[in-house]
XYZ file of C-alpha atoms in Angstrom:
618
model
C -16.435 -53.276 -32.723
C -14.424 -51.549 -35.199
C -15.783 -48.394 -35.226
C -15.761 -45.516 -32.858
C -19.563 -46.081 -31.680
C -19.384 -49.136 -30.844
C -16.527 -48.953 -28.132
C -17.230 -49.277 -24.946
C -16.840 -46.408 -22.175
C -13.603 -46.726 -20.512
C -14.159 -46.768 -16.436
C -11.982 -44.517 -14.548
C -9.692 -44.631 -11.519
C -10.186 -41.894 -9.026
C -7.815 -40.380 -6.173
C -9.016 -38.902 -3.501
C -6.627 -35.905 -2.048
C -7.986 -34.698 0.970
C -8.104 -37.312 3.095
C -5.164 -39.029 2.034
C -6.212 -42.543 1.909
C -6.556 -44.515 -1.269
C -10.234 -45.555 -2.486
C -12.037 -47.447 -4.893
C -14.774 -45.677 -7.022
C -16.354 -46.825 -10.030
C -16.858 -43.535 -11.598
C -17.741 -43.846 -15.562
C -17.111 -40.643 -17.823
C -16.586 -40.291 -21.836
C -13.758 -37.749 -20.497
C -11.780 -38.397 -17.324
C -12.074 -35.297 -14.661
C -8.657 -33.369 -14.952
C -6.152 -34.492 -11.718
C -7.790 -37.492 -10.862
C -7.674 -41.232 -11.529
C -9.909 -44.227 -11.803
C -10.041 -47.263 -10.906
C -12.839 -49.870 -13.428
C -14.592 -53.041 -12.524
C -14.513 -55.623 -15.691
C -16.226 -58.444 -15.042
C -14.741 -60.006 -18.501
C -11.461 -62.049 -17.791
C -9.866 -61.539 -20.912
C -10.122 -58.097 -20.809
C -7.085 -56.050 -19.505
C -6.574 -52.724 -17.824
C -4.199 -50.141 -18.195
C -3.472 -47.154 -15.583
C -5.395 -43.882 -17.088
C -2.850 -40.640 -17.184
C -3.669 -36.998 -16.873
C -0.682 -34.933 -18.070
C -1.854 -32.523 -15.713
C -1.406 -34.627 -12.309
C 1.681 -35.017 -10.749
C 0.999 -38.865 -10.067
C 1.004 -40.177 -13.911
C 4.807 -40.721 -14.370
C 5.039 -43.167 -11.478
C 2.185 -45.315 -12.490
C 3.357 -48.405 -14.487
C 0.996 -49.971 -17.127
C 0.123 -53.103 -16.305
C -1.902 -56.353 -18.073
C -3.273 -59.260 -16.037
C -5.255 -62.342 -17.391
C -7.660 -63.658 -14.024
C -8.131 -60.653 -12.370
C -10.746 -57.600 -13.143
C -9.272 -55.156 -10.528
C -6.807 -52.669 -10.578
C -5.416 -49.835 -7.736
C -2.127 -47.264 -7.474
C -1.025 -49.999 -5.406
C 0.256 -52.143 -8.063
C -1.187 -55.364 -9.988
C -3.633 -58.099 -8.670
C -2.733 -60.848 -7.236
C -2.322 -64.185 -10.067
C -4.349 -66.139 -7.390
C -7.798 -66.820 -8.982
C -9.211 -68.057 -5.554
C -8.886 -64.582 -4.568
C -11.881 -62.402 -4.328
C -12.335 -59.979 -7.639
C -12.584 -57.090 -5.501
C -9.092 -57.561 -2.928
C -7.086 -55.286 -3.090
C -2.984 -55.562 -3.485
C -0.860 -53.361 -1.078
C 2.123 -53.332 -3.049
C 4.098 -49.663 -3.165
C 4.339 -47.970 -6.192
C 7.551 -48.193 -8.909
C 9.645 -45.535 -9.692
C 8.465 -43.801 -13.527
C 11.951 -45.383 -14.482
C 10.719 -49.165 -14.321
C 8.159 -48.962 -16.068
C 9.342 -49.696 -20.461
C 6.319 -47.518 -21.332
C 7.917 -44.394 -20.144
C 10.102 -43.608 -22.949
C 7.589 -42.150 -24.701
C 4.509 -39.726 -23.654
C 1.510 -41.384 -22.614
C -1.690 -40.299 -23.905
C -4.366 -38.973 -21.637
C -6.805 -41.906 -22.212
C -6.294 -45.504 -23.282
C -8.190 -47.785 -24.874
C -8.743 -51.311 -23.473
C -6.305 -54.223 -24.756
C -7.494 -57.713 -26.080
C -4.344 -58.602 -26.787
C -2.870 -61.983 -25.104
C -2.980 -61.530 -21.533
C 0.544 -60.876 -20.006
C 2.334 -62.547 -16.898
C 2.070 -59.468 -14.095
C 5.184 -57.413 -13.311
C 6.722 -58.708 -10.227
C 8.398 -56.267 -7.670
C 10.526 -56.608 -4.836
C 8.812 -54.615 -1.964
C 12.431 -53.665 -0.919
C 13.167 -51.950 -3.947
C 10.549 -49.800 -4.166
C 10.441 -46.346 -2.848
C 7.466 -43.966 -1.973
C 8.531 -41.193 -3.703
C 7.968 -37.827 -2.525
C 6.155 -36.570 -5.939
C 3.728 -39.565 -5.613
C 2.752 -37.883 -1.941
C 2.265 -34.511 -3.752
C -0.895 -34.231 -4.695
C -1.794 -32.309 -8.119
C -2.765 -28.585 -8.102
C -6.372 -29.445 -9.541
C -6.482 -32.344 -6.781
C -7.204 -29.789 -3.991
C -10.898 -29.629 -4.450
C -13.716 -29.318 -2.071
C -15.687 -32.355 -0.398
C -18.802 -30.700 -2.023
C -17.905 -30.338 -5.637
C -16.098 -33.718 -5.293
C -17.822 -35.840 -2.949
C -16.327 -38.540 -0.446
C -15.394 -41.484 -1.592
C -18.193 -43.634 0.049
C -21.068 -41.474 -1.063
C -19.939 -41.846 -4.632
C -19.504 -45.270 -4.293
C -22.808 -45.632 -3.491
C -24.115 -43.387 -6.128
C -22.040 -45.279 -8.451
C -23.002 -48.455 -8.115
C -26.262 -48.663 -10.257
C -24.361 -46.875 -12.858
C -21.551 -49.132 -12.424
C -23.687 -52.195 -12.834
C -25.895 -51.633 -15.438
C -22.714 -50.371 -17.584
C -20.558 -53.382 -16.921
C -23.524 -55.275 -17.623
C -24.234 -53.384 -21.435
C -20.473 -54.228 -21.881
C -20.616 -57.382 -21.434
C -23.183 -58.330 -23.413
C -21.863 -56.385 -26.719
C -18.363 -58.096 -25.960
C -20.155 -61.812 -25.157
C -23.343 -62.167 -26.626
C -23.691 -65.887 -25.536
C -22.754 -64.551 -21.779
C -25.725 -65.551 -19.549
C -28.051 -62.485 -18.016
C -26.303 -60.516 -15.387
C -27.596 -61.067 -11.658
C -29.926 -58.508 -10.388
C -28.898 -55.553 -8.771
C -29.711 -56.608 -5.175
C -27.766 -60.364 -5.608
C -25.344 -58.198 -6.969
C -22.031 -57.577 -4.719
C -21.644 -54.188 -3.225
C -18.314 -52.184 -4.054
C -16.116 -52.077 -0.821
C -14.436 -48.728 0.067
C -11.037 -49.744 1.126
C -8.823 -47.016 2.553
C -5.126 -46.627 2.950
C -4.162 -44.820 5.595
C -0.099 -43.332 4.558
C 1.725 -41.315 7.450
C 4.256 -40.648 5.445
C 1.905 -38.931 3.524
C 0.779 -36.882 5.924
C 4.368 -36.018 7.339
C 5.868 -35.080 3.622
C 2.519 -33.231 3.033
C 3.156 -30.801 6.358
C 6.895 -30.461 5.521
C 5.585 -29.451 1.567
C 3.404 -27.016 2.471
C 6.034 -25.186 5.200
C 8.373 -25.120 2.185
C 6.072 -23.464 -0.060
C 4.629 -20.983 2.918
C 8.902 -20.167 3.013
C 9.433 -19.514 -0.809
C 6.145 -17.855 -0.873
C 7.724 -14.842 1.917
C 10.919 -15.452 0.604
C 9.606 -14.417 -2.679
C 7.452 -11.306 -1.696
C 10.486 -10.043 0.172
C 12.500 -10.333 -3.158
C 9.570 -8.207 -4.963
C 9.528 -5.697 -1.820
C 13.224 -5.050 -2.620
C 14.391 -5.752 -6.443
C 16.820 -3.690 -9.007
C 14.952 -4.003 -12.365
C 16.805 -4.719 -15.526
C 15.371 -1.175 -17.029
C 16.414 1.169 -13.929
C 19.464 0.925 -12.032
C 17.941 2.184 -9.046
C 16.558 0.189 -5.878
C 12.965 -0.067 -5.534
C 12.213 0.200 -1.872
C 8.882 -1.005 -0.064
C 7.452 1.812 1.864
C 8.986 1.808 5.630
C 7.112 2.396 8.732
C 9.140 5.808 9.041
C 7.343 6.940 5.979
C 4.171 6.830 7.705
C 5.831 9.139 10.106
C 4.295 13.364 9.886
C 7.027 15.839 9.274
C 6.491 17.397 12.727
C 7.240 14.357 14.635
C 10.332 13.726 12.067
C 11.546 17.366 13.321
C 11.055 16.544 16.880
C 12.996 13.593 16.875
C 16.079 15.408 14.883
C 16.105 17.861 17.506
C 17.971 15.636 19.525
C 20.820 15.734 16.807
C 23.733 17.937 17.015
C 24.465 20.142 13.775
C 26.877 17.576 11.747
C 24.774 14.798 12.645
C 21.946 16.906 10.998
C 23.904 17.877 7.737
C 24.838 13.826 7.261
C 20.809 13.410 7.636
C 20.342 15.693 4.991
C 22.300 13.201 2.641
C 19.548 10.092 2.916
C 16.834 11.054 0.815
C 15.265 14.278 -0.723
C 12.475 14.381 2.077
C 15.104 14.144 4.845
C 16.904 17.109 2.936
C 13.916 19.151 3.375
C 12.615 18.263 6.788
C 16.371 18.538 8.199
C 16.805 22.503 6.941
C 13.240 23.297 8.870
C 13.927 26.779 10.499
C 13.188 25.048 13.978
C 16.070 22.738 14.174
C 18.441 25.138 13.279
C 18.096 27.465 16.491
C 20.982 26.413 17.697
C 23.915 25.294 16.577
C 25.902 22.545 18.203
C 29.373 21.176 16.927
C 31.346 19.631 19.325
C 34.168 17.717 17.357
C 38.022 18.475 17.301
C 38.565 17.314 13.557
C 35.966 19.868 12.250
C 36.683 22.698 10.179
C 34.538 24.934 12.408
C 35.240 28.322 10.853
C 34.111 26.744 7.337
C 31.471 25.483 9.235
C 30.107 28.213 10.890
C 30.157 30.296 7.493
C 28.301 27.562 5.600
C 25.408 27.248 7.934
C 25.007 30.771 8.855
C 25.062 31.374 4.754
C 22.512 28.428 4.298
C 19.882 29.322 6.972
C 20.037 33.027 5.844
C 16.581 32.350 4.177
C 14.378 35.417 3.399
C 17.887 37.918 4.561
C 20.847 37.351 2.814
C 23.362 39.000 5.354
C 21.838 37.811 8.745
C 21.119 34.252 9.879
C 18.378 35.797 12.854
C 16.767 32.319 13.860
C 20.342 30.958 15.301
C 19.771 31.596 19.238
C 21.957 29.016 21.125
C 25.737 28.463 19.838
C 27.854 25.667 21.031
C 31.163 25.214 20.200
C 32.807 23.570 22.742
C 35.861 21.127 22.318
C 36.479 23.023 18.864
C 40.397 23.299 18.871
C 39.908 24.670 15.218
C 38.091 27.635 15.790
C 40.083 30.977 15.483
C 38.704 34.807 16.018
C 37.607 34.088 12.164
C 34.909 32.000 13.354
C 33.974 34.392 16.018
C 34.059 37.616 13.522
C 31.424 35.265 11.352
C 28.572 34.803 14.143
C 29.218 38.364 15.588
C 28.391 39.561 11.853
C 25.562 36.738 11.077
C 24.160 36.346 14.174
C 22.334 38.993 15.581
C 19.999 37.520 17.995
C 22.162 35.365 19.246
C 21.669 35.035 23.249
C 23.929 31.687 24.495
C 27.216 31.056 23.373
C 29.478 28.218 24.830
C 33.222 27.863 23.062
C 35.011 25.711 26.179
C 38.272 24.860 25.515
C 38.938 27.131 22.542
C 42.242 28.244 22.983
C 43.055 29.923 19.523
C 40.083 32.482 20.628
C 41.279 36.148 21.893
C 40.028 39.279 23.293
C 39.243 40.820 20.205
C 36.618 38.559 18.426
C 35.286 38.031 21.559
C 34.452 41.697 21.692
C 32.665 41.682 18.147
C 30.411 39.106 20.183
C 29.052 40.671 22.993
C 29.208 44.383 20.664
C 27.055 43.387 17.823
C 24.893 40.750 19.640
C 23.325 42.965 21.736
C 20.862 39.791 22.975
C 23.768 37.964 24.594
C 22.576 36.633 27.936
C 25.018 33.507 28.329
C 28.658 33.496 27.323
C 30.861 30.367 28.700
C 34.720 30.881 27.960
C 35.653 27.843 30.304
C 39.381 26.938 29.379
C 40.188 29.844 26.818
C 43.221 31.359 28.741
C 43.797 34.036 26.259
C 40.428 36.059 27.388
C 41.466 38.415 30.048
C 38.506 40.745 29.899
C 35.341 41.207 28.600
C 34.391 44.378 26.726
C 33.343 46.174 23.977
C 35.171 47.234 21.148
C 36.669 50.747 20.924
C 34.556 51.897 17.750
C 31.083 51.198 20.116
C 32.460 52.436 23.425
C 33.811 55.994 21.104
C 30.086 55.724 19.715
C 28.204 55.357 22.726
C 27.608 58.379 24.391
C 25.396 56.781 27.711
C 26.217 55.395 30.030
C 23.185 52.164 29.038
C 25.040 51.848 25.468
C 27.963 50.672 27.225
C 26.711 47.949 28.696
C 27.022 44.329 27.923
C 23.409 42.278 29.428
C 25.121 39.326 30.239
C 23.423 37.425 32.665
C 25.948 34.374 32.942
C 29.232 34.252 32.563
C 31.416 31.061 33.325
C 35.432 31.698 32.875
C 36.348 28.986 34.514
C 39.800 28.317 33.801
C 40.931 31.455 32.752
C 44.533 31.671 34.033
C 45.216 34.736 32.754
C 42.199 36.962 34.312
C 43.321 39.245 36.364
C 41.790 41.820 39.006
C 41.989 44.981 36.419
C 40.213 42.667 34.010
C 37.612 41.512 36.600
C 37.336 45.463 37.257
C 36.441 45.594 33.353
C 33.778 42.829 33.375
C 32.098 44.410 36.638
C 32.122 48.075 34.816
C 30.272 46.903 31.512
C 28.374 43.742 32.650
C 26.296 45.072 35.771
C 23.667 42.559 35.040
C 25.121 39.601 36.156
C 23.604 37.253 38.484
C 25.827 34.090 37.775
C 29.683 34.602 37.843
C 32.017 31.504 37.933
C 35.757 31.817 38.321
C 36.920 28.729 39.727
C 40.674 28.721 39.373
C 41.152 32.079 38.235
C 44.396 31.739 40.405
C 45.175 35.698 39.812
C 42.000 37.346 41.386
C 42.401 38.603 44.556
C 40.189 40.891 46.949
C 40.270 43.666 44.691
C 38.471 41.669 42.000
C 35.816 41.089 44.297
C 35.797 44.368 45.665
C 34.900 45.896 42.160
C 32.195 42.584 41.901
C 30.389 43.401 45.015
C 30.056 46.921 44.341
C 29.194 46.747 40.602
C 26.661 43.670 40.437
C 24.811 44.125 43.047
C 22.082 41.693 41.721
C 24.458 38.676 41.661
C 23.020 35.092 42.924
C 25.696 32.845 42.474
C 29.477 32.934 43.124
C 32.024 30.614 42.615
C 35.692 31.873 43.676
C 36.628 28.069 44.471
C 40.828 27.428 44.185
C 41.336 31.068 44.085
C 44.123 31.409 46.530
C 44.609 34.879 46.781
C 41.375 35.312 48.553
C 41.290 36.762 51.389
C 38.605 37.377 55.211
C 38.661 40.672 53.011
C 37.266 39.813 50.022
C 34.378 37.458 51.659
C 33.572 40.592 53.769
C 33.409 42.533 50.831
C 31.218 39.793 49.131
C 28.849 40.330 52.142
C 28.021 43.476 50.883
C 25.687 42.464 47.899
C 23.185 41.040 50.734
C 20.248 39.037 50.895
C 20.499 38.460 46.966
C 23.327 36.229 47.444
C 22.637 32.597 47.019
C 25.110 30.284 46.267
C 28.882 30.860 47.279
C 31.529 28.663 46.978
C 35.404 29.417 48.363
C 36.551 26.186 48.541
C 40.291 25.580 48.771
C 40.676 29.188 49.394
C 42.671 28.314 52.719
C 42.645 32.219 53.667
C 39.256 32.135 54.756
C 39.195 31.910 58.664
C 35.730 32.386 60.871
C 36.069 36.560 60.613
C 34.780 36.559 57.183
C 32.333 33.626 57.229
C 30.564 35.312 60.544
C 30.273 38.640 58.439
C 28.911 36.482 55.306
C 26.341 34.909 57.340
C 24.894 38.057 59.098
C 24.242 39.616 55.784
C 23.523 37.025 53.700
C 20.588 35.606 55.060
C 18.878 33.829 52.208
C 22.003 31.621 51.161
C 21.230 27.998 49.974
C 24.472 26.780 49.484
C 27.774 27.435 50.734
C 31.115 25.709 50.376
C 33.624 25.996 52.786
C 35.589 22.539 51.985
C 39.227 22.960 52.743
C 39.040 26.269 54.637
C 40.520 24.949 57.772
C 40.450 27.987 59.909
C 36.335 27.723 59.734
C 35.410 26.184 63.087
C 31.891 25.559 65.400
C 31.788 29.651 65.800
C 31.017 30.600 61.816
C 28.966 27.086 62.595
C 26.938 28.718 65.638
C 26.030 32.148 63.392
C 25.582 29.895 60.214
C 22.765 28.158 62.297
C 21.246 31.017 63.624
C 21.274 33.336 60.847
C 20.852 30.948 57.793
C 18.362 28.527 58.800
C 17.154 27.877 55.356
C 20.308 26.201 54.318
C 19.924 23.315 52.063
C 23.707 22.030 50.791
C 26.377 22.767 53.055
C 29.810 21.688 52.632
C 32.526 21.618 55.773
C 35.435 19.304 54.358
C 38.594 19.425 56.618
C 37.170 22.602 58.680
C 37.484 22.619 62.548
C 34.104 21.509 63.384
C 33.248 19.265 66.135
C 30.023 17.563 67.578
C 29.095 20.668 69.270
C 28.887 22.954 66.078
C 27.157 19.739 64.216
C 24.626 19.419 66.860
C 23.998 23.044 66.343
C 23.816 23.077 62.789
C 21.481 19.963 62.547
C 19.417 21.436 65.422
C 18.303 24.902 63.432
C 18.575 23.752 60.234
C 16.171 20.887 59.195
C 15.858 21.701 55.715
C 19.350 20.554 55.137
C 19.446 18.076 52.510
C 22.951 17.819 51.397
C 25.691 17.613 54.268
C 29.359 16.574 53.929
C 31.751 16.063 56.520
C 34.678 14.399 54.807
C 38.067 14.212 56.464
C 36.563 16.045 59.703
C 39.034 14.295 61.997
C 36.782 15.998 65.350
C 33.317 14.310 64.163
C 32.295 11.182 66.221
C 29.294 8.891 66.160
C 27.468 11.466 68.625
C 27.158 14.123 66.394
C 26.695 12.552 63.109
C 23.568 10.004 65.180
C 22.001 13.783 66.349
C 22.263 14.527 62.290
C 20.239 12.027 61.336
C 17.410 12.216 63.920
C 17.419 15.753 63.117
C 17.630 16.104 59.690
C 15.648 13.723 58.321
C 15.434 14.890 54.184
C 19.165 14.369 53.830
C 19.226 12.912 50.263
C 23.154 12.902 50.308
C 25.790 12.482 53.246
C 29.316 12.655 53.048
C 31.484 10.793 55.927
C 34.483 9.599 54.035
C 37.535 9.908 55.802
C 35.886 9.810 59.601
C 36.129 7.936 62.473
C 32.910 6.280 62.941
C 31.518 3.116 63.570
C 29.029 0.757 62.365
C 26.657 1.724 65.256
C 26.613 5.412 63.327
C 26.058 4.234 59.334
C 23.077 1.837 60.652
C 21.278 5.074 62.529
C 21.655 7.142 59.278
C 20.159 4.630 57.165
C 17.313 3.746 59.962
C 15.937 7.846 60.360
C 16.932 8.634 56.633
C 15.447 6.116 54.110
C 15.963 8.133 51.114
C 19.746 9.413 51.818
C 22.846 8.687 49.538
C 25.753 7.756 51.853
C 29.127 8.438 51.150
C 31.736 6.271 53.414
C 35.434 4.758 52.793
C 34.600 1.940 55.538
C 34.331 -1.208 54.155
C 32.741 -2.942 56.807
C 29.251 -0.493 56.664
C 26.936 -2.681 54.483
């Protein structure tokens, strides 16, 4: 007994981790399995039995150590009962101590423990109240998650165990008591029981466990995604989706960016930097911002994109510049020196800008098709500057190619500078001059003779207009297709007859506020322009009969309004419905009609916009 040989092999307790309940398994090993516990059958009484500890499972610190005299069974639960009447094999369902009431604690427990002879000890008593289930008991040990098949269910090893478990309680018994009597035979002998503890609150702190570790485990990746290291001050980024993005798409979607909004791009990262200076985004330049240096600006960029020529910035097409209070003629001088192939230019509301840069424009970018002035009331004319007029010797290399020109706005325009514009920009075919409050009928008189080609006119609020100048307008013919003279309040039925006879192919025409137009310019207007599609007849004399007229020979109409026409009446606005039926957009504010009218529009036109001031049509 004194030597190592001669001791006996110390049974085991083991835990089973899967299933959560608590089992009894007579498992006998020299070593005990790392993470588990076991549980040993002693069928000496005055032997005693001490929990085994793993350092490695997270159990061993709330097991207490525990001796009883009477009883040869042991579980997590907690000692046997004192009662010798009980069965050797019942089980005690006390809860477990806390690590702290247990005097064998203070120090570190050793792996595996011998059995005791000493003098059997009184069992701990506990008051079920006191005792907690801790929460570290309920975690199970790392090397505790194991598979059924390497570990095997408690009943199956049970079973396996208990020939093993017999004939090695029996060879311990003997060495310890040689005057024992022979063990009973296997089959007298008692089976084992598998009793199993079935702990919700287990199960409940087990689910609430493992959603805390699934958190710290993303919470933790998203810390190594995005970390500063101790050796580099700089952020280490995880690779976004918009890095998986091709530098053609990138390009397409910074197309929709104006030109500062590109330059603070430029500023994110070194492949921005590149893809935003791409030759295609930079055709045009937009800067629309009142706080911008735009002269600085203008010089910069056209300096930057000069790529392969140092003095030229040729892949600039498109120029906008509108609602830049800052730029002056030196902005101007800059793109008419830079920008050769420049062919649309808009600078609305510039009103540092004057005749002379604006004639380095249109002389040294000889591509210029579109030039908007809108709200610059220092232009007066358009023209080229004296050096290229004394150069040009033809009559072609005095000519401007503008196609559209907008100078709306432009109080100061006169008729000798409208004379100017006619002479060297024959081209046109768009001309807006709405408010140009100086023109008259000799404006248009030089217009009509010099652009002969010209589709659309707007001379809307231009009071000075006169049946004269409309009749003169009448002369550029079937090219005509778009006229406006609202508000000109000159404009009686002589001119509007003469405009209709001649200019057949019109689409739209405005006559809102020229209250001398009445059902006779109506009747021709019918007759002669029966392709009409937008017609406009605000506050004009027109009455059911010229409406019934109008709506009779001209189906195609799709835009009709009638506001403030005090004559109109439910008759002639019901025969505009069931005749026209493509309106898309009807205009009755300010007219006597009733309900009986608004529902017959909306029954024959399904698709039309209505525009009323009743508030009883619904």
């Amino acid at each position: 007994m004194g030597s190592a040989s001669t001791k006996p092999r110390q049974p085991l307790v083991q835990f089973s981790a899967e299933s959560a309940d608590f089992a009894i398994i007579s498992s006998w090993s020299s070593k005990p399995s790392p993470g588990r516990f076991h549980v040993i059958s002693v069928p000496n009484p005055s032997m005693t039995v001490e929990s085994a500890h793993d350092s490695s499972s997270g159990f061993a610190s709330d097991v207490p150590s525990y001796t009883y005299s009477g009883t040869n069974m042991s579980t997590f639960k907690g000692g046997m009962r004192s009662d010798a009447s009980d069965s050797p094999f019942e089980l005690n369902s006390r809860k477990y101590s806390d690590a702290s009431d247990s005097p064998c604690e203070t120090s570190p427990r050793k792996a595996h423990r011998n059995f005791t002879s000493s003098t059997p000890k009184q069992p701990n008593h506990y008051n079920a109240h006191d005792l907690n289930m801790h929460y570290r008991m309920s975690t199970p040990s790392p090397l505790s998650y194991r598979s059924s098949s390497s570990m095997g269910t408690p009943s199956s090893l049970s079973q396996k165990s208990q020939k093993s478990q017999y004939s090695h309680s029996n060879t311990s018994s003997q060495r310890h008591h040689p005057h024992q009597h022979p063990p009973q035979t296997p089959s007298s002998y008692p089976q084992t029981p598998v009793i199993s503890y079935k702990n919700p609150a287990y199960e409940y702190q087990l689910d609430k466990h493992m959603e805390q570790i699934q958190y710290n485990i993303k919470r933790i990746e998203l810390q190594e995604d995005c970390h500063v290291t101790k050796q580099s001050k700089y952020r280490h980024h995880k690779p976004s989706l918009f890095d998986l993005i091709t530098d053609d798409v990138i390009v397409k979607i910074f197309s929709h960016l104006s030109s500062d909004q590109l330059c603070r791009a430029s500023r994110v990262c070194q492949r921005w930097y590149r893809v935003v200076w791409d030759p295609l985004l930079w055709k045009r330049i937009v800067i629309n911002s009142e706080r911008i240096n735009v002269d600085k600006a203008v010089k910069y960029l056209t300096k930057r994109l000069s790529y392969n020529t140092p003095t030229v910035c040729v892949i600039v097409e498109k120029i906008n510049l509108n609602g830049c209070e800052k730029l002056t003629d030196k902005g101007l001088h800059t793109i008419a020196k830079r920008c050769p192939e420049l062919r649309h230019l808009e600078i609305q509301g510039c009103s540092n800008v004057t005749n002379h840069s604006l004639f380095e424009v249109v002389s040294y970018c000889v591509n210029l098709e579109h030039l908007d002035v809108t709200g610059c009331p220092c232009i007066t004319r358009i023209s080229l500057t004296p050096q290229i007029m004394q150069q040009a010797t033809a009559h072609h290399l005095r000519q401007i190619y503008l196609r559209t020109l907008d100078m709306t706005d432009c109080y100061a325009l006169e008729d000798e500078g409208l004379q100017v514009i006619a002479t060297h920009c024959s081209q046109l075919q768009f001309l807006y001059l709405r408010r140009c409050v100086r023109i008259g009928d000799a404006g248009l008189q030089y217009i009509a003779y010099y652009c002969s080609g010209l589709k659309e006119l707007s001379i809307s609020d231009c009071k000075k207009v006169t049946d004269f100048g409309v009749c003169e307008l009448a002369k550029i013919g079937t090219n005509l297709r778009y006229l406006s003279v609202a508000k000109c309040d000159k404009i009686s039925d002589v001119g509007i007859i003469q405009l209709c006879k001649h200019c057949t192919k019109l689409r739209y025409l405005n006559l809102r506020g020229c209250e001398a137009v009445s059902d006779d310019s109506m009747d021709v207007l019918a007759r002669h322009c029966s392709k009409i599609k937008s017609l406009d007849i605000g506050k004009c004399d027109v009455t059911d009969e010229g409406l019934c007229v109008l709506a009779q020979n001209c189906p195609q109409l799709k835009k009709l309004s009638l506001k403030s026409c005090d004559a109109i009446t439910d008759a002639g606005v019901k025969f505009v419905a069931k005749s026209c039926r493509q309106l898309q957009q009807f205009n009755i504010q300010d007219c006597h009609l009733t309900v009986d009218a608004y529902r017959t529009i909306k029954k024959y036109c399904k698709k039309c916009f209505i525009e009323h001031t009743n508030p009883g049509f619904y």
